Each structure stands twice: as C-alpha cells, then as structure tokens.
PDB file of C-alpha atoms in Angstrom:
ATOM      1  CA  MET A  14       0.000   0.000  -0.002  1.00  0.00           C
ATOM      2  CA  LYS A  15       1.436   3.356  -1.009  1.00  0.00           C
ATOM      3  CA  LEU A  16       0.727   6.441   1.132  1.00  0.00           C
ATOM      4  CA  ASN A  17       0.290   9.852  -0.396  1.00  0.00           C
ATOM      5  CA  ASN A  18       2.406  12.251   1.698  1.00  0.00           C
ATOM      6  CA  THR A  19       1.919  15.365  -0.399  1.00  0.00           C
ATOM      7  CA  SER A  20       0.924  18.646   1.172  1.00  0.00           C
ATOM      8  CA  TYR A  21      -1.111  21.496  -0.191  1.00  0.00           C
ATOM      9  CA  ILE A  22       0.993  24.371  -1.519  1.00  0.00           C
ATOM     10  CA  ALA A  23      -0.831  27.630  -2.161  1.00  0.00           C
ATOM     11  CA  LYS A  24      -0.262  29.572  -5.352  1.00  0.00           C
ATOM     12  CA  ALA A  25      -0.337  33.367  -5.484  1.00  0.00           C
ATOM     13  CA  ILE A  26      -3.263  33.399  -7.910  1.00  0.00           C
ATOM     14  CA  ASP A  27      -5.377  31.151  -5.649  1.00  0.00           C
ATOM     15  CA  VAL A  28      -5.117  33.392  -2.568  1.00  0.00           C
ATOM     16  CA  LYS A  29      -8.281  35.307  -1.631  1.00  0.00           C
ATOM     17  CA  GLN A  30      -7.356  38.353   0.413  1.00  0.00           C
ATOM     18  CA  GLN A  31      -9.637  40.075   2.907  1.00  0.00           C
ATOM     19  CA  CYS A  32      -9.359  43.218   5.006  1.00  0.00           C
ATOM     20  CA  TYR A  33      -9.457  43.165   8.803  1.00  0.00           C
ATOM     21  CA  ILE A  34      -9.802  46.112  11.166  1.00  0.00           C
ATOM     22  CA  ILE A  35      -8.435  46.133  14.716  1.00  0.00           C
ATOM     23  CA  ASP A  36      -9.505  48.750  17.249  1.00  0.00           C
ATOM     24  CA  ALA A  37      -6.471  49.271  19.497  1.00  0.00           C
ATOM     25  CA  LYS A  38      -8.298  51.389  22.073  1.00  0.00           C
ATOM     26  CA  ASP A  39      -7.236  50.215  25.562  1.00  0.00           C
ATOM     27  CA  LYS A  40      -5.601  47.086  24.134  1.00  0.00           C
ATOM     28  CA  ILE A  41      -2.093  45.944  25.043  1.00  0.00           C
ATOM     29  CA  LEU A  42       0.557  46.779  22.436  1.00  0.00           C
ATOM     30  CA  GLY A  43       2.108  43.310  22.184  1.00  0.00           C
ATOM     31  CA  LYS A  44      -1.199  41.476  21.825  1.00  0.00           C
ATOM     32  CA  VAL A  45      -2.365  43.768  19.026  1.00  0.00           C
ATOM     33  CA  ALA A  46       0.993  43.494  17.262  1.00  0.00           C
ATOM     34  CA  THR A  47       1.163  39.684  17.402  1.00  0.00           C
ATOM     35  CA  LYS A  48      -2.392  39.286  16.132  1.00  0.00           C
ATOM     36  CA  ALA A  49      -1.784  41.754  13.294  1.00  0.00           C
ATOM     37  CA  ALA A  50       1.513  40.089  12.319  1.00  0.00           C
ATOM     38  CA  SER A  51      -0.131  36.665  12.264  1.00  0.00           C
ATOM     39  CA  ILE A  52      -2.932  37.873   9.989  1.00  0.00           C
ATOM     40  CA  LEU A  53      -0.533  39.762   7.704  1.00  0.00           C
ATOM     41  CA  ARG A  54       1.560  36.623   7.336  1.00  0.00           C
ATOM     42  CA  GLY A  55      -1.499  34.413   6.699  1.00  0.00           C
ATOM     43  CA  LYS A  56      -0.978  31.975   9.555  1.00  0.00           C
ATOM     44  CA  HIS A  57      -4.674  32.091  10.466  1.00  0.00           C
ATOM     45  CA  LYS A  58      -5.591  30.350   7.191  1.00  0.00           C
ATOM     46  CA  PRO A  59      -5.468  26.594   6.598  1.00  0.00           C
ATOM     47  CA  THR A  60      -3.844  27.289   3.211  1.00  0.00           C
ATOM     48  CA  PHE A  61      -0.773  28.953   4.782  1.00  0.00           C
ATOM     49  CA  THR A  62       2.371  28.397   2.745  1.00  0.00           C
ATOM     50  CA  TYR A  63       5.620  29.818   4.069  1.00  0.00           C
ATOM     51  CA  HIS A  64       6.999  31.081   0.744  1.00  0.00           C
ATOM     52  CA  VAL A  65       3.751  32.601  -0.646  1.00  0.00           C
ATOM     53  CA  ASP A  66       1.990  35.768   0.505  1.00  0.00           C
ATOM     54  CA  THR A  67      -1.250  34.219   1.823  1.00  0.00           C
ATOM     55  CA  GLY A  68      -1.948  36.989   4.330  1.00  0.00           C
ATOM     56  CA  ASP A  69      -4.635  39.629   4.522  1.00  0.00           C
ATOM     57  CA  MET A  70      -4.673  43.405   4.871  1.00  0.00           C
ATOM     58  CA  VAL A  71      -4.832  44.810   8.414  1.00  0.00           C
ATOM     59  CA  VAL A  72      -6.082  48.282   9.372  1.00  0.00           C
ATOM     60  CA  ILE A  73      -5.370  49.371  12.953  1.00  0.00           C
ATOM     61  CA  ILE A  74      -7.282  52.366  14.331  1.00  0.00           C
ATOM     62  CA  ASN A  75      -6.943  54.301  17.615  1.00  0.00           C
ATOM     63  CA  ALA A  76      -3.179  53.755  17.805  1.00  0.00           C
ATOM     64  CA  GLU A  77      -2.865  56.743  20.142  1.00  0.00           C
ATOM     65  CA  LYS A  78      -4.945  54.943  22.801  1.00  0.00           C
ATOM     66  CA  ILE A  79      -2.793  51.806  22.997  1.00  0.00           C
ATOM     67  CA  ARG A  80      -1.733  50.517  26.424  1.00  0.00           C
ATOM     68  CA  VAL A  81       1.486  48.985  27.712  1.00  0.00           C
ATOM     69  CA  THR A  82       2.074  47.086  30.930  1.00  0.00           C
ATOM     70  CA  GLY A  83       4.620  47.609  33.666  1.00  0.00           C
ATOM     71  CA  LYS A  84       7.173  50.418  33.455  1.00  0.00           C
ATOM     72  CA  LYS A  85       7.536  50.268  29.678  1.00  0.00           C
ATOM     73  CA  LEU A  86       6.335  53.861  29.165  1.00  0.00           C
ATOM     74  CA  ASP A  87       9.409  55.172  31.005  1.00  0.00           C
ATOM     75  CA  GLN A  88      11.946  52.400  30.362  1.00  0.00           C
ATOM     76  CA  LYS A  89      11.428  51.185  26.768  1.00  0.00           C
ATOM     77  CA  THR A  90      13.526  53.041  24.211  1.00  0.00           C
ATOM     78  CA  TYR A  91      13.637  53.020  20.423  1.00  0.00           C
ATOM     79  CA  GLN A  92      17.092  53.418  18.910  1.00  0.00           C
ATOM     80  CA  ARG A  93      18.123  54.547  15.456  1.00  0.00           C
ATOM     81  CA  TYR A  94      21.528  55.233  14.006  1.00  0.00           C
ATOM     82  CA  SER A  95      22.338  57.525  11.083  1.00  0.00           C
ATOM     83  CA  GLY A  96      25.709  55.953  10.310  1.00  0.00           C
ATOM     84  CA  TYR A  97      27.658  59.068  11.226  1.00  0.00           C
ATOM     85  CA  PRO A  98      29.741  59.606  14.381  1.00  0.00           C
ATOM     86  CA  SER A  99      27.473  60.515  17.305  1.00  0.00           C
ATOM     87  CA  GLY A 100      24.500  59.602  15.100  1.00  0.00           C
ATOM     88  CA  GLN A 101      22.766  57.280  17.554  1.00  0.00           C
ATOM     89  CA  ARG A 102      19.444  58.590  18.858  1.00  0.00           C
ATOM     90  CA  GLU A 103      17.151  57.162  21.527  1.00  0.00           C
ATOM     91  CA  VAL A 104      13.499  58.011  22.052  1.00  0.00           C
ATOM     92  CA  LYS A 105      11.427  56.755  24.978  1.00  0.00           C
ATOM     93  CA  LEU A 106       8.110  55.036  24.319  1.00  0.00           C
ATOM     94  CA  LYS A 107       6.251  57.774  26.193  1.00  0.00           C
ATOM     95  CA  ASN A 108       7.625  60.481  23.868  1.00  0.00           C
ATOM     96  CA  MET A 109       7.025  58.353  20.780  1.00  0.00           C
ATOM     97  CA  LEU A 110       3.358  57.842  21.706  1.00  0.00           C
ATOM     98  CA  GLU A 111       2.915  61.607  22.124  1.00  0.00           C
ATOM     99  CA  LYS A 112       4.611  62.576  18.846  1.00  0.00           C
ATOM    100  CA  VAL A 113       4.020  59.693  16.409  1.00  0.00           C
ATOM    101  CA  PRO A 114       1.647  57.087  17.907  1.00  0.00           C
ATOM    102  CA  THR A 115       1.308  55.175  14.629  1.00  0.00           C
ATOM    103  CA  LYS A 116       5.055  54.526  14.439  1.00  0.00           C
ATOM    104  CA  VAL A 117       4.978  52.510  17.691  1.00  0.00           C
ATOM    105  CA  LEU A 118       2.524  49.964  16.294  1.00  0.00           C
ATOM    106  CA  GLU A 119       4.203  49.895  12.882  1.00  0.00           C
ATOM    107  CA  LEU A 120       7.581  49.099  14.448  1.00  0.00           C
ATOM    108  CA  ALA A 121       6.096  46.426  16.725  1.00  0.00           C
ATOM    109  CA  VAL A 122       4.393  44.622  13.843  1.00  0.00           C
ATOM    110  CA  ASN A 123       7.138  45.103  11.249  1.00  0.00           C
ATOM    111  CA  ARG A 124       9.775  43.648  13.547  1.00  0.00           C
ATOM    112  CA  MET A 125       7.704  40.460  13.802  1.00  0.00           C
ATOM    113  CA  ILE A 126       7.665  39.966  10.027  1.00  0.00           C
ATOM    114  CA  GLN A 127      10.516  38.308   8.177  1.00  0.00           C
ATOM    115  CA  LYS A 128      13.143  40.274   6.321  1.00  0.00           C
ATOM    116  CA  GLY A 129      13.504  40.047   2.550  1.00  0.00           C
ATOM    117  CA  PRO A 130      11.340  40.535  -0.525  1.00  0.00           C
ATOM    118  CA  LEU A 131       8.337  38.592   0.803  1.00  0.00           C
ATOM    119  CA  GLY A 132       8.438  40.496   4.100  1.00  0.00           C
ATOM    120  CA  ASN A 133       8.624  43.799   2.242  1.00  0.00           C
ATOM    121  CA  LYS A 134       5.501  42.881   0.287  1.00  0.00           C
ATOM    122  CA  ILE A 135       3.689  41.827   3.467  1.00  0.00           C
ATOM    123  CA  ARG A 136       4.572  45.084   5.285  1.00  0.00           C
ATOM    124  CA  THR A 137       2.748  47.158   2.651  1.00  0.00           C
ATOM    125  CA  LYS A 138      -0.577  45.621   3.743  1.00  0.00           C
ATOM    126  CA  LEU A 139      -0.416  47.155   7.240  1.00  0.00           C
ATOM    127  CA  LYS A 140      -2.219  50.481   7.699  1.00  0.00           C
ATOM    128  CA  VAL A 141      -2.126  52.248  11.082  1.00  0.00           C
ATOM    129  CA  TYR A 142      -4.158  55.337  12.009  1.00  0.00           C
ATOM    130  CA  ALA A 143      -4.044  57.414  15.203  1.00  0.00           C
ATOM    131  CA  GLY A 144      -7.782  58.123  15.364  1.00  0.00           C
ATOM    132  CA  GLU A 145     -11.065  56.464  14.419  1.00  0.00           C
ATOM    133  CA  ALA A 146     -11.159  57.635  10.795  1.00  0.00           C
ATOM    134  CA  HIS A 147      -9.632  55.577   7.999  1.00  0.00           C
ATOM    135  CA  PRO A 148     -10.061  55.613   4.198  1.00  0.00           C
ATOM    136  CA  HIS A 149     -10.565  51.856   3.794  1.00  0.00           C
ATOM    137  CA  GLN A 150     -14.360  51.544   3.938  1.00  0.00           C
ATOM    138  CA  ALA A 151     -14.459  50.343   0.320  1.00  0.00           C
ATOM    139  CA  GLN A 152     -12.532  47.179   1.291  1.00  0.00           C
ATOM    140  CA  LYS A 153     -15.360  46.267   3.718  1.00  0.00           C
ATOM    141  CA  PRO A 154     -13.064  45.470   6.662  1.00  0.00           C
ATOM    142  CA  ILE A 155     -14.048  42.705   9.054  1.00  0.00           C
ATOM    143  CA  ALA A 156     -13.887  43.751  12.722  1.00  0.00           C
ATOM    144  CA  LEU A 157     -11.436  41.662  14.750  1.00  0.00           C
ATOM    145  CA  GLU A 158     -11.558  41.354  18.534  1.00  0.00           C
ATOM    146  CA  ILE A 159      -8.436  40.787  20.602  1.00  0.00           C
TER     147      ILE A 159
END
C-alpha cells in the first residue's frame, strides 16, 4: 500500500485576500501586534504556505490609545543610528506615543515579520491610524476582537 504524503501548496493566484480592522483602544501593544503580524503573514488560514503571501490586509485604528504594561512607558527606548559619528538617537516610548503614535505599532508589527522581498511585500498591507477615521471603507473590513 502506497501512502500519499503530499501537502497542499498555495499559489499566489489562488489566494483570496480580505481586510481586517483592529480597534487598538485600551488594548495591550504586544497582543495587538502579534495578532496583526499573524494575519498579515497568513498563519490564520489553513492554506498557509511559508513562501507565498497568503496573508490579509490589516487596518489598525486608535493607535494613540494603545496601552502597555509595567514600566515600559518610562523604560522602553527606540534606537536609530544615522551611520555618522554621534549619530545614535534614543526616544522613549512615552515620547514616541505623544509625537508619532502610529510609528509605535508599525515598528512592533514590522519587527515580527521576516526580512527580505516577501516580508517587504507583506509590510505594505499594514495600515495604522491614530484616530477612528480611515479611508478603507471600500474594502469592507471585518472587525477583529483581541
């Protein structure tokens, strides 16, 4: 008796993409980011294939009202480096949430997605907005609870 050990491999033309919306109001940063990264990658679908973009679009609203636990507001820092001498800059999470609240969620999600061409394509499907309003009503986003 011969067993058939083949697995399903998704093709790019067979993937049906949807749009999900996540309301981040009073939600914990890490939980929102992990859920969004999982959906962007396509791991919530039974047709997930690691080398094909099977993920969906994610719209995150109310990024300015995100929560963090513990002392992260005062202790967590974001670093960037320009490449020049004395070009390293650090910004605390508290200051980042005041100035650019969307950047906090974008960094959290983007750092969970793989590097390379496929990851670059996946990152374009993440849209983060500070307030309630977003221009993606035409995609008929499905509300997602966390």
